[in-house]
Coordinates of C-alpha atoms (C1' of nucleotides) in Angstrom, one line a residue:
Chain A
X1 CA 14.1 -9.1 83.3
X2 CA 11.2 -11.3 84.1
X3 CA 11.8 -10.2 87.8
X4 CA 11.7 -6.5 86.9
X5 CA 8.6 -6.7 85.3
X6 CA 7.1 -8.8 88.0
X7 CA 8.1 -6.2 90.4
X8 CA 6.4 -3.4 88.2
X9 CA 3.2 -5.5 88.2
X10 CA 3.3 -5.8 92.0
X11 CA 3.7 -2.0 92.4
X12 CA 0.6 -1.5 90.0
X13 CA -1.3 -3.8 92.2
X14 CA -0.2 -1.9 95.4
X15 CA -1.2 1.3 93.7
X16 CA -4.6 -0.1 92.7
X17 CA -5.1 -1.2 96.5
X18 CA -4.2 2.4 97.8
X19 CA -6.8 3.7 95.5
X20 CA -9.6 1.4 96.6
X21 CA -8.4 1.8 100.2
X22 CA -8.4 5.4 100.1
X23 CA -11.4 5.9 98.3
X24 CA -13.3 3.6 100.6
X25 CA -12.0 5.3 103.8
X26 CA -12.9 8.6 102.3
X27 CA -16.4 7.5 102.1
X28 CA -16.4 6.3 105.7
X29 CA -15.1 9.7 106.7
X30 CA -17.5 11.6 104.7
X31 CA -20.4 9.4 106.0
X32 CA -19.4 9.6 109.7
X33 CA -18.6 13.4 109.4
X34 CA -21.8 14.4 107.6
X35 CA -24.0 12.1 110.0
X36 CA -22.6 14.4 112.8
X37 CA -23.5 17.6 111.0
X38 CA -20.0 18.7 109.8
X39 CA -18.1 18.4 106.6
X40 CA -15.2 16.0 106.2
X41 CA -12.5 18.6 106.3
X42 CA -14.1 20.1 109.6
X43 CA -13.7 16.6 111.1
X44 CA -10.4 16.3 110.1
X45 CA -9.6 19.6 111.6
X46 CA -11.1 18.4 114.9
X47 CA -9.2 15.5 114.8
X48 CA -5.8 17.2 114.2
X49 CA -6.7 19.9 117.1
X50 CA -7.4 16.9 119.5
X51 CA -4.3 15.1 118.6
X52 CA -1.8 18.2 118.5
X53 CA -0.9 20.1 121.5
X54 CA -1.4 23.8 121.2
X55 CA -1.8 23.6 117.6
X56 CA -1.3 26.7 115.4
X57 CA -3.2 27.7 112.6
X58 CA -0.2 27.3 110.0
X59 CA 0.7 24.2 111.5
X60 CA -2.9 23.0 111.0
X61 CA -2.8 24.2 107.3
X62 CA 0.3 22.3 106.7
X63 CA -1.0 19.1 108.2
X64 CA -4.0 19.3 106.0
X65 CA -2.1 20.4 102.9
X66 CA -4.3 23.3 102.3
X67 CA -3.7 26.9 102.1
X68 CA -3.4 29.1 105.2
X69 CA -6.5 31.2 104.2
X70 CA -8.7 28.2 103.4
X71 CA -7.8 26.8 106.8
X72 CA -8.3 30.0 108.5
X73 CA -12.0 30.1 107.0
X74 CA -12.7 26.4 108.0
X75 CA -11.7 27.2 111.5
X76 CA -13.8 30.3 111.7
X77 CA -16.7 28.4 110.8
X78 CA -16.0 25.9 113.6
X79 CA -15.3 28.8 116.0
X80 CA -18.8 30.2 115.1
X81 CA -20.4 27.0 115.7
X82 CA -18.5 26.8 119.1
X83 CA -16.7 23.7 118.5
X84 CA -13.2 25.2 118.7
X85 CA -11.9 28.1 120.6
X86 CA -9.0 30.3 119.5
X87 CA -6.6 31.3 122.3
X88 CA -3.9 33.8 121.9
X89 CA -0.4 32.4 122.6
X90 CA 1.0 33.9 125.6
X91 CA 4.5 34.2 124.6
X92 CA 3.8 35.6 121.1
X93 CA 0.8 37.4 120.4
X94 CA 1.0 36.7 116.6
X95 CA 0.2 33.1 117.3
X96 CA -3.3 31.5 117.8
X97 CA -3.5 28.2 119.4
X98 CA -6.5 26.4 118.8
X99 CA -8.3 23.9 121.4
X100 CA -11.6 22.0 121.2
X101 CA -14.4 23.3 123.4
X102 CA -16.5 21.2 125.6
X103 CA -18.9 20.8 122.8
X104 CA -16.3 20.2 120.1
X105 CA -14.8 17.3 122.3
X106 CA -18.1 15.7 122.4
X107 CA -18.7 16.2 118.8
X108 CA -15.3 14.7 117.9
X109 CA -15.9 11.6 120.3
X110 CA -19.1 11.2 118.5
X111 CA -17.5 11.1 115.0
X112 CA -14.8 8.7 116.3
X113 CA -17.4 6.5 118.1
X114 CA -19.0 6.2 114.4
X115 CA -15.9 5.4 112.6
X116 CA -14.7 3.0 115.0
X117 CA -17.9 1.1 115.2
X118 CA -17.8 1.0 111.3
X119 CA -14.4 -0.5 111.2
X120 CA -15.3 -2.9 113.9
X121 CA -18.2 -3.9 112.0
X122 CA -16.0 -4.4 108.9
X123 CA -13.8 -6.7 110.6
X124 CA -16.4 -8.6 112.7
X125 CA -16.1 -11.8 111.0
X126 CA -12.2 -11.8 110.9
X127 CA -10.3 -14.1 113.3
X128 CA -8.5 -12.5 116.2
X129 CA -5.0 -13.5 114.8
X130 CA -5.6 -12.5 111.3
X131 CA -6.8 -9.2 112.8
X132 CA -3.6 -8.8 114.6
X133 CA -1.1 -9.5 111.5
X134 CA -3.2 -7.2 109.5
X135 CA -2.8 -4.5 111.8
X136 CA 0.9 -5.1 112.2
X137 CA 1.4 -4.8 108.4
X138 CA -0.7 -1.7 108.0
X139 CA 1.2 0.0 110.8
X140 CA 4.5 -0.8 109.1
X141 CA 3.1 0.4 105.7
X142 CA 1.8 3.5 107.3
X143 CA 5.1 4.2 108.8
X144 CA 6.9 3.8 105.4
X145 CA 4.5 6.1 103.8
X146 CA 4.6 8.5 106.4
X147 CA 8.5 8.8 106.3
X148 CA 8.5 9.1 102.3
X149 CA 8.7 12.8 101.8
X150 CA 6.2 13.4 99.3
X151 CA 5.3 17.2 100.2
X152 CA 3.8 19.0 103.0
X153 CA 4.1 17.8 106.7
X154 CA 3.2 13.9 107.0
X155 CA 0.6 13.9 109.8
X156 CA 3.0 13.1 112.9
Chain B
X1 CA -14.5 -5.5 130.1
X2 CA -10.7 -5.0 129.5
X3 CA -11.0 -7.0 126.4
X4 CA -13.5 -4.7 125.0
X5 CA -11.6 -1.5 125.7
X6 CA -8.6 -3.1 124.0
X7 CA -10.4 -3.7 121.2
X8 CA -12.0 -0.1 121.0
X9 CA -8.4 1.1 121.3
X10 CA -7.3 -1.0 118.4
X11 CA -9.9 0.3 116.2
X12 CA -9.1 3.9 117.1
X13 CA -5.5 3.0 116.1
X14 CA -6.8 1.5 112.8
X15 CA -8.8 4.6 112.1
X16 CA -5.5 6.7 112.7
X17 CA -3.6 4.5 110.3
X18 CA -6.3 4.9 107.7
X19 CA -6.0 8.7 108.1
X20 CA -2.3 8.8 107.6
X21 CA -2.4 6.1 104.8
X22 CA -5.1 7.9 102.6
X23 CA -3.7 11.2 103.2
X24 CA -0.3 10.4 102.3
X25 CA -1.5 8.4 99.1
X26 CA -3.6 11.4 98.2
X27 CA -0.6 13.6 98.2
X28 CA 1.2 11.1 96.1
X29 CA -1.7 11.0 93.6
X30 CA -1.8 14.9 93.6
X31 CA 1.8 15.3 93.0
X32 CA 1.8 12.5 90.1
X33 CA -1.2 14.0 88.4
X34 CA -0.1 17.6 88.7
X35 CA 3.2 16.8 87.5
X36 CA 1.7 15.5 84.3
X37 CA -0.4 18.4 83.9
X38 CA -3.8 17.2 85.0
X39 CA -5.7 17.6 88.3
X40 CA -6.2 14.7 90.6
X41 CA -9.7 14.1 89.7
X42 CA -8.8 14.1 86.1
X43 CA -6.1 11.4 86.6
X44 CA -8.8 9.5 88.5
X45 CA -10.9 9.4 85.5
X46 CA -8.3 8.5 83.2
X47 CA -7.4 5.6 85.6
X48 CA -11.1 4.5 85.7
X49 CA -11.7 4.8 82.0
X50 CA -8.7 2.5 81.6
X51 CA -9.8 -0.3 83.8
X52 CA -13.4 -0.2 82.9
X53 CA -14.7 -1.7 79.7
X54 CA -16.8 0.7 77.7
X55 CA -17.5 2.9 80.7
X56 CA -20.7 5.1 80.5
X57 CA -20.9 8.7 82.1
X58 CA -23.2 7.5 84.9
X59 CA -21.0 4.6 85.8
X60 CA -18.1 6.8 86.0
X61 CA -20.1 9.2 88.2
X62 CA -20.9 6.5 90.4
X63 CA -17.3 5.3 90.7
X64 CA -16.0 8.6 91.6
X65 CA -19.1 9.4 93.9
X66 CA -19.6 12.5 91.9
X67 CA -22.7 14.0 90.7
X68 CA -23.6 13.3 87.1
X69 CA -23.3 16.9 86.0
X70 CA -19.9 17.5 87.8
X71 CA -18.4 14.5 86.1
X72 CA -19.8 15.4 82.8
X73 CA -17.9 18.5 83.0
X74 CA -14.7 16.8 83.9
X75 CA -14.9 14.7 81.1
X76 CA -15.8 17.7 78.8
X77 CA -12.5 19.0 79.8
X78 CA -10.5 15.9 79.1
X79 CA -12.3 15.7 75.6
X80 CA -11.1 19.2 74.9
X81 CA -7.6 18.4 75.7
X82 CA -8.0 15.3 73.5
X83 CA -7.2 12.8 76.2
X84 CA -10.8 11.2 76.1
X85 CA -13.1 10.2 73.3
X86 CA -17.0 9.9 73.6
X87 CA -18.3 7.3 71.5
X88 CA -22.1 6.7 70.8
X89 CA -23.2 3.4 72.1
X90 CA -24.1 1.3 69.0
X91 CA -27.0 -0.4 70.7
X92 CA -28.6 2.5 72.7
X93 CA -27.8 5.9 71.4
X94 CA -28.4 7.5 74.8
X95 CA -25.3 5.9 76.3
X96 CA -22.0 7.6 75.6
X97 CA -19.1 5.2 76.1
X98 CA -15.8 6.7 77.2
X99 CA -12.5 5.6 75.8
X100 CA -8.8 6.9 76.2
X101 CA -7.3 8.2 73.1
X102 CA -3.8 7.2 72.3
X103 CA -2.8 10.7 73.7
X104 CA -4.8 9.9 76.7
X105 CA -3.4 6.4 77.1
X106 CA 0.1 7.7 77.0
X107 CA -0.6 10.4 79.7
X108 CA -2.2 7.7 81.9
X109 CA 0.9 5.7 81.4
X110 CA 3.0 8.4 82.3
X111 CA 1.0 9.0 85.7
X112 CA 1.1 5.4 86.5
X113 CA 4.9 5.3 85.7
X114 CA 5.2 8.2 88.4
X115 CA 3.2 6.6 90.9
X116 CA 4.7 3.1 90.7
X117 CA 8.1 4.5 90.7
X118 CA 7.3 6.5 94.1
X119 CA 5.7 3.4 95.7
X120 CA 8.7 1.3 94.4
X121 CA 11.1 4.0 96.0
X122 CA 9.2 3.8 99.4
X123 CA 9.8 0.2 99.7
X124 CA 13.1 0.0 98.2
X125 CA 15.0 -1.0 101.7
X126 CA 12.1 -3.6 102.6
X127 CA 13.0 -7.3 102.2
X128 CA 11.3 -9.3 99.8
X129 CA 9.5 -11.4 102.3
X130 CA 8.3 -8.4 104.2
X131 CA 7.1 -6.7 101.1
X132 CA 5.1 -10.0 100.1
X133 CA 3.5 -10.4 103.5
X134 CA 2.5 -6.7 103.6
X135 CA 1.1 -6.9 100.2
X136 CA -1.1 -9.8 101.1
X137 CA -2.6 -8.1 104.1
X138 CA -3.2 -5.0 102.4
X139 CA -5.0 -7.2 99.6
X140 CA -7.2 -8.8 102.2
X141 CA -7.9 -5.5 104.0
X142 CA -8.8 -3.8 100.8
X143 CA -11.2 -6.7 99.8
X144 CA -12.7 -6.2 103.4
X145 CA -13.3 -2.4 102.9
X146 CA -14.4 -3.0 99.2
X147 CA -17.2 -5.5 100.4
X148 CA -18.4 -3.2 103.5
X149 CA -21.3 -1.2 101.9
X150 CA -20.5 2.4 102.8
X151 CA -22.3 3.9 99.7
X152 CA -22.0 4.5 96.0
X153 CA -20.3 1.8 94.2
X154 CA -17.1 0.3 95.4
X155 CA -14.3 0.5 92.7
X156 CA -14.6 -3.0 91.2
Chain C
dA1 C1' -49.7 6.9 69.7
dT2 C1' -48.7 8.6 74.1
dA3 C1' -46.8 8.5 78.6
dA4 C1' -42.9 7.4 81.3
dT5 C1' -37.9 6.4 81.8
dT6 C1' -33.2 6.7 81.0
dA7 C1' -28.6 9.1 79.8
dG8 C1' -26.3 12.9 79.4
dT9 C1' -25.8 18.2 79.1
dT10 C1' -26.4 22.8 80.5
dG11 C1' -28.2 27.0 83.5
dT12 C1' -27.4 28.6 88.1
dA13 C1' -26.3 29.4 92.6
dT14 C1' -23.3 27.8 96.4
dT15 C1' -19.1 26.4 98.2
dT16 C1' -14.2 25.7 98.1
dT17 C1' -10.1 27.0 97.0
dG18 C1' -5.6 29.7 96.5
dC19 C1' -3.2 34.0 95.5
dA20 C1' -2.3 38.4 96.9
dA21 C1' -2.9 42.4 99.6
dC22 C1' -3.6 43.6 104.3
dT23 C1' -3.1 44.2 109.7
dA24 C1' -0.6 43.0 114.0
dT25 C1' 3.2 41.5 116.3
dT26 C1' 8.0 40.1 116.9
dA27 C1' 13.0 39.9 115.4
dA28 C1' 17.0 41.7 113.0
dA29 C1' 19.8 45.6 111.5
dT30 C1' 21.8 49.9 111.4
Chain D
dA1 C1' 16.5 53.5 119.7
dT2 C1' 14.5 53.6 115.3
dT3 C1' 13.8 51.4 111.2
dT4 C1' 13.5 47.3 108.3
dA5 C1' 12.6 42.3 107.8
dA6 C1' 10.0 38.5 108.8
dT7 C1' 6.2 35.9 110.7
dA8 C1' 1.1 34.6 111.6
dG9 C1' -3.0 35.1 110.5
dT10 C1' -7.3 37.4 108.4
dT11 C1' -9.8 39.4 104.4
dG12 C1' -10.8 40.6 99.2
dC13 C1' -11.5 38.6 95.2
dA14 C1' -11.5 35.8 91.2
dA15 C1' -11.3 30.9 89.5
dA16 C1' -12.7 26.1 90.0
dA17 C1' -15.4 22.6 91.9
dT18 C1' -19.9 21.1 93.0
dA19 C1' -24.9 19.9 93.4
dC20 C1' -29.6 20.6 92.1
dA21 C1' -32.9 21.3 88.8
dA22 C1' -34.3 22.1 84.2
dC23 C1' -33.5 20.7 79.7
dT24 C1' -32.7 17.6 75.2
dA25 C1' -32.5 13.1 72.8
dA26 C1' -33.5 8.5 72.7
dT27 C1' -35.6 4.2 74.4
dT28 C1' -39.1 1.5 76.7
dA29 C1' -43.9 0.9 78.6
dT30 C1' -48.7 1.5 78.5

DNA sequence: ATAATTAGTTGTATTTTGCAACTATTAAAT
DNA sequence: ATTTAATAGTTGCAAAATACAACTAATTAT
């Protein structure tokens, strides 16, 4: 049973790596967002709206794993600041599709710029091929995690 | 400048992978914690106390990137539920060192068990060598992110 | 001996959150 | 065709989380 205990140990190490990884990335997100004058969640919303095509509020809430109402309020804040516009769906007027305004697009790009710069900076001393292999493995890992049905909708 | 735009694209992909990764792992944490009757933050605290030796409250707050007071209250909740004990530091009575009670250790192990099982399940169809290379790359990535000084203290 | 510093707790106001109740719109059933 | 269900989204409300500031207790520096 030595093999099994070894596996358990590996999984615990994996868990630890995830803890560190997501905490550090969380910090990066927080920093970049606040630097641009919005909260982390608000920048998440901008990101999701940008990615998604004609996203509705409920879809957004599912993506963020937040309640309907909470999401509605966050969106409200972004609409007030004129980063997001609510458009009634032409086919079904119950739906509200969310789009970025020009101002919102600009802000989102600013945040993205900050984050990618930080990430680039992290990897600046890494050789090209190491970088490539890392990206490959992380891509595969992400796919595995995305597919595992934990709850809510995985981010596309 | 084709090389540069390629690099930017790679970084944006990286950012996206981080978003998915940390969101999915966040869900896993939430699920495992709540399943064991505590909040995500509380399980974080249990984990940190377990890892750290004679952790003090301020150290813990720094680890979690939370305010002193907020952390104090969370710890208070865990002490009330008898998962954590506060011990006065023998050398300096200002400090309070935090330790897991027997009950707390058991709970922490339960949460760990849940998480590692989930992670193991994710990887169940992955060949051994792929798993190994993945772990290696993630380990290196984590180390890179840990070293990048974003703010607060990186989790050891 | 006194002042300054440090660790941690508690008061208070703000923010975030989810549940439930509500409105508006569309789909289903009789 | 009219009534009933269901669905999308918003708002009221109470609970939880959070940070700042004021506080206590203990230690260190002057």
